[in-house]
PDB file of C-alpha atoms in Angstrom:
ATOM      1  CA  UNK A   1      33.451  -0.323 -17.153  1.00  0.00           C
ATOM      2  CA  UNK A   2      35.022  -1.479 -13.910  1.00  0.00           C
ATOM      3  CA  UNK A   3      33.235  -2.797 -10.840  1.00  0.00           C
ATOM      4  CA  UNK A   4      33.212   0.597  -9.130  1.00  0.00           C
ATOM      5  CA  UNK A   5      30.994   2.101 -11.830  1.00  0.00           C
ATOM      6  CA  UNK A   6      28.324  -0.638 -11.759  1.00  0.00           C
ATOM      7  CA  UNK A   7      24.998   0.179 -10.212  1.00  0.00           C
ATOM      8  CA  UNK A   8      23.376  -2.136  -7.708  1.00  0.00           C
ATOM      9  CA  UNK A   9      20.135  -3.747  -8.824  1.00  0.00           C
ATOM     10  CA  UNK A  10      17.122  -2.022  -7.302  1.00  0.00           C
ATOM     11  CA  UNK A  11      13.644  -3.507  -7.681  1.00  0.00           C
ATOM     12  CA  UNK A  12      12.187   0.009  -7.551  1.00  0.00           C
ATOM     13  CA  UNK A  13      13.490   3.459  -6.873  1.00  0.00           C
ATOM     14  CA  UNK A  14      11.977   5.845  -4.371  1.00  0.00           C
ATOM     15  CA  UNK A  15      12.526   8.475  -7.089  1.00  0.00           C
ATOM     16  CA  UNK A  16      10.091   6.523  -9.269  1.00  0.00           C
ATOM     17  CA  UNK A  17       7.515   9.077 -10.442  1.00  0.00           C
ATOM     18  CA  UNK A  18       4.750   7.087  -8.779  1.00  0.00           C
ATOM     19  CA  UNK A  19       6.131   7.975  -5.346  1.00  0.00           C
ATOM     20  CA  UNK A  20       6.178  11.697  -6.081  1.00  0.00           C
ATOM     21  CA  UNK A  21       2.897  11.858  -7.974  1.00  0.00           C
ATOM     22  CA  UNK A  22       0.474  14.083  -6.015  1.00  0.00           C
ATOM     23  CA  UNK A  23      -2.426  11.713  -6.712  1.00  0.00           C
ATOM     24  CA  UNK A  24      -0.437   8.778  -5.336  1.00  0.00           C
ATOM     25  CA  UNK A  25       0.600  10.754  -2.240  1.00  0.00           C
ATOM     26  CA  UNK A  26      -3.003  11.832  -1.624  1.00  0.00           C
ATOM     27  CA  UNK A  27      -4.217   8.221  -2.055  1.00  0.00           C
ATOM     28  CA  UNK A  28      -1.555   6.931   0.341  1.00  0.00           C
ATOM     29  CA  UNK A  29      -2.349   9.550   2.964  1.00  0.00           C
ATOM     30  CA  UNK A  30      -6.084   8.861   2.803  1.00  0.00           C
ATOM     31  CA  UNK A  31      -5.507   5.115   3.235  1.00  0.00           C
ATOM     32  CA  UNK A  32      -3.133   5.750   6.167  1.00  0.00           C
ATOM     33  CA  UNK A  33      -5.724   8.012   7.848  1.00  0.00           C
ATOM     34  CA  UNK A  34      -8.574   5.573   7.311  1.00  0.00           C
ATOM     35  CA  UNK A  35      -6.547   2.615   8.595  1.00  0.00           C
ATOM     36  CA  UNK A  36      -5.268   4.618  11.557  1.00  0.00           C
ATOM     37  CA  UNK A  37      -1.687   4.058  10.407  1.00  0.00           C
ATOM     38  CA  UNK A  38      -1.824   0.459  11.645  1.00  0.00           C
ATOM     39  CA  UNK A  39      -1.151  -2.839   9.902  1.00  0.00           C
ATOM     40  CA  UNK A  40      -4.513  -4.262   8.809  1.00  0.00           C
ATOM     41  CA  UNK A  41      -3.445  -7.902   8.559  1.00  0.00           C
ATOM     42  CA  UNK A  42      -5.626  -9.849  11.027  1.00  0.00           C
ATOM     43  CA  UNK A  43      -3.896 -10.338  14.392  1.00  0.00           C
ATOM     44  CA  UNK A  44      -1.267  -7.712  13.697  1.00  0.00           C
ATOM     45  CA  UNK A  45      -1.286  -4.250  15.236  1.00  0.00           C
ATOM     46  CA  UNK A  46       2.105  -2.890  14.228  1.00  0.00           C
ATOM     47  CA  UNK A  47       2.235   0.836  13.807  1.00  0.00           C
ATOM     48  CA  UNK A  48       5.782   1.370  12.538  1.00  0.00           C
ATOM     49  CA  UNK A  49       7.412   0.693   9.193  1.00  0.00           C
ATOM     50  CA  UNK A  50       4.116   0.530   7.318  1.00  0.00           C
ATOM     51  CA  UNK A  51       3.548   0.409   3.592  1.00  0.00           C
ATOM     52  CA  UNK A  52       0.448   1.162   1.597  1.00  0.00           C
ATOM     53  CA  UNK A  53      -0.565  -1.857  -0.468  1.00  0.00           C
ATOM     54  CA  UNK A  54      -2.781  -1.964  -3.541  1.00  0.00           C
ATOM     55  CA  UNK A  55      -5.340  -4.701  -3.024  1.00  0.00           C
ATOM     56  CA  UNK A  56      -5.806  -5.099  -6.767  1.00  0.00           C
ATOM     57  CA  UNK A  57      -2.361  -4.799  -8.321  1.00  0.00           C
ATOM     58  CA  UNK A  58      -1.162  -1.416  -9.581  1.00  0.00           C
ATOM     59  CA  UNK A  59      -0.053  -2.861 -12.928  1.00  0.00           C
ATOM     60  CA  UNK A  60      -3.283  -4.799 -13.516  1.00  0.00           C
ATOM     61  CA  UNK A  61      -5.888  -2.205 -12.514  1.00  0.00           C
ATOM     62  CA  UNK A  62      -4.954   1.296 -13.706  1.00  0.00           C
ATOM     63  CA  UNK A  63      -8.459   2.624 -13.051  1.00  0.00           C
ATOM     64  CA  UNK A  64      -8.253   1.612  -9.352  1.00  0.00           C
ATOM     65  CA  UNK A  65      -4.767   3.005  -8.672  1.00  0.00           C
ATOM     66  CA  UNK A  66      -6.000   6.008  -6.739  1.00  0.00           C
ATOM     67  CA  UNK A  67      -9.225   4.545  -5.346  1.00  0.00           C
ATOM     68  CA  UNK A  68      -8.965   4.521  -1.556  1.00  0.00           C
ATOM     69  CA  UNK A  69     -10.963   1.275  -1.412  1.00  0.00           C
ATOM     70  CA  UNK A  70      -8.140  -0.404  -3.318  1.00  0.00           C
ATOM     71  CA  UNK A  71      -5.599   0.324  -0.611  1.00  0.00           C
ATOM     72  CA  UNK A  72      -4.700  -1.140   2.756  1.00  0.00           C
ATOM     73  CA  UNK A  73      -1.904  -0.479   5.245  1.00  0.00           C
ATOM     74  CA  UNK A  74       0.457  -3.358   5.981  1.00  0.00           C
ATOM     75  CA  UNK A  75       3.656  -3.676   7.988  1.00  0.00           C
ATOM     76  CA  UNK A  76       6.759  -4.444   5.949  1.00  0.00           C
ATOM     77  CA  UNK A  77       6.689  -8.097   6.945  1.00  0.00           C
ATOM     78  CA  UNK A  78       3.077  -8.645   5.857  1.00  0.00           C
ATOM     79  CA  UNK A  79       3.466  -6.522   2.719  1.00  0.00           C
ATOM     80  CA  UNK A  80       6.354  -8.691   1.634  1.00  0.00           C
ATOM     81  CA  UNK A  81       4.384 -11.864   2.371  1.00  0.00           C
ATOM     82  CA  UNK A  82       1.373 -10.855   0.236  1.00  0.00           C
ATOM     83  CA  UNK A  83       3.318  -9.390  -2.677  1.00  0.00           C
ATOM     84  CA  UNK A  84       2.460 -11.228  -5.892  1.00  0.00           C
ATOM     85  CA  UNK A  85      -0.207 -13.238  -4.023  1.00  0.00           C
ATOM     86  CA  UNK A  86      -2.861 -10.499  -4.050  1.00  0.00           C
ATOM     87  CA  UNK A  87      -5.524 -12.851  -5.391  1.00  0.00           C
ATOM     88  CA  UNK A  88      -5.357 -14.896  -2.165  1.00  0.00           C
ATOM     89  CA  UNK A  89      -5.892 -11.888   0.089  1.00  0.00           C
ATOM     90  CA  UNK A  90      -8.117  -9.752  -2.134  1.00  0.00           C
ATOM     91  CA  UNK A  91     -11.485 -10.617  -0.587  1.00  0.00           C
ATOM     92  CA  UNK A  92     -10.401 -10.281   3.039  1.00  0.00           C
ATOM     93  CA  UNK A  93      -8.572  -7.004   2.338  1.00  0.00           C
ATOM     94  CA  UNK A  94     -11.614  -5.615   0.495  1.00  0.00           C
ATOM     95  CA  UNK A  95     -13.811  -6.476   3.464  1.00  0.00           C
ATOM     96  CA  UNK A  96     -11.376  -4.896   5.934  1.00  0.00           C
ATOM     97  CA  UNK A  97     -11.089  -1.753   3.796  1.00  0.00           C
ATOM     98  CA  UNK A  98     -14.912  -1.490   3.599  1.00  0.00           C
ATOM     99  CA  UNK A  99     -15.281  -1.882   7.372  1.00  0.00           C
ATOM    100  CA  UNK A 100     -12.592   0.732   8.017  1.00  0.00           C
ATOM    101  CA  UNK A 101     -14.205   3.129   5.571  1.00  0.00           C
ATOM    102  CA  UNK A 102     -17.576   2.859   7.341  1.00  0.00           C
ATOM    103  CA  UNK A 103     -15.895   3.406  10.723  1.00  0.00           C
ATOM    104  CA  UNK A 104     -13.948   6.393   9.360  1.00  0.00           C
ATOM    105  CA  UNK A 105     -17.095   7.988   7.883  1.00  0.00           C
ATOM    106  CA  UNK A 106     -18.981   7.480  11.181  1.00  0.00           C
ATOM    107  CA  UNK A 107     -16.116   9.101  13.106  1.00  0.00           C
ATOM    108  CA  UNK A 108     -16.219  12.096  10.758  1.00  0.00           C
ATOM    109  CA  UNK A 109     -19.968  12.476  11.159  1.00  0.00           C
ATOM    110  CA  UNK A 110     -19.622  12.608  14.941  1.00  0.00           C
ATOM    111  CA  UNK A 111     -17.295  15.637  14.753  1.00  0.00           C
TER     112      UNK A 111
END
């Protein structure tokens, strides 16, 4: 095989079945809606280039994969900074997710 036929290393593929799974897409959309499509890292209010982050790791907690309370929106910069350090941010992200959930429910009740 010559160099032209080699594939570049990719840490994940967007074609990964997780990204096309209807349950994953529904989970991601519900987290985005709840978090108003804004980075939830304290003192950050970025609205573009956001990623949905699992508070408790996808690989470690299969029963929480599609639980909205296990998700939080982060900008690319913050998502990269918390990756593989979830245990450090877990309690603050859980608190933020809970506060956002209460606010979202209250907004729905007012409609």
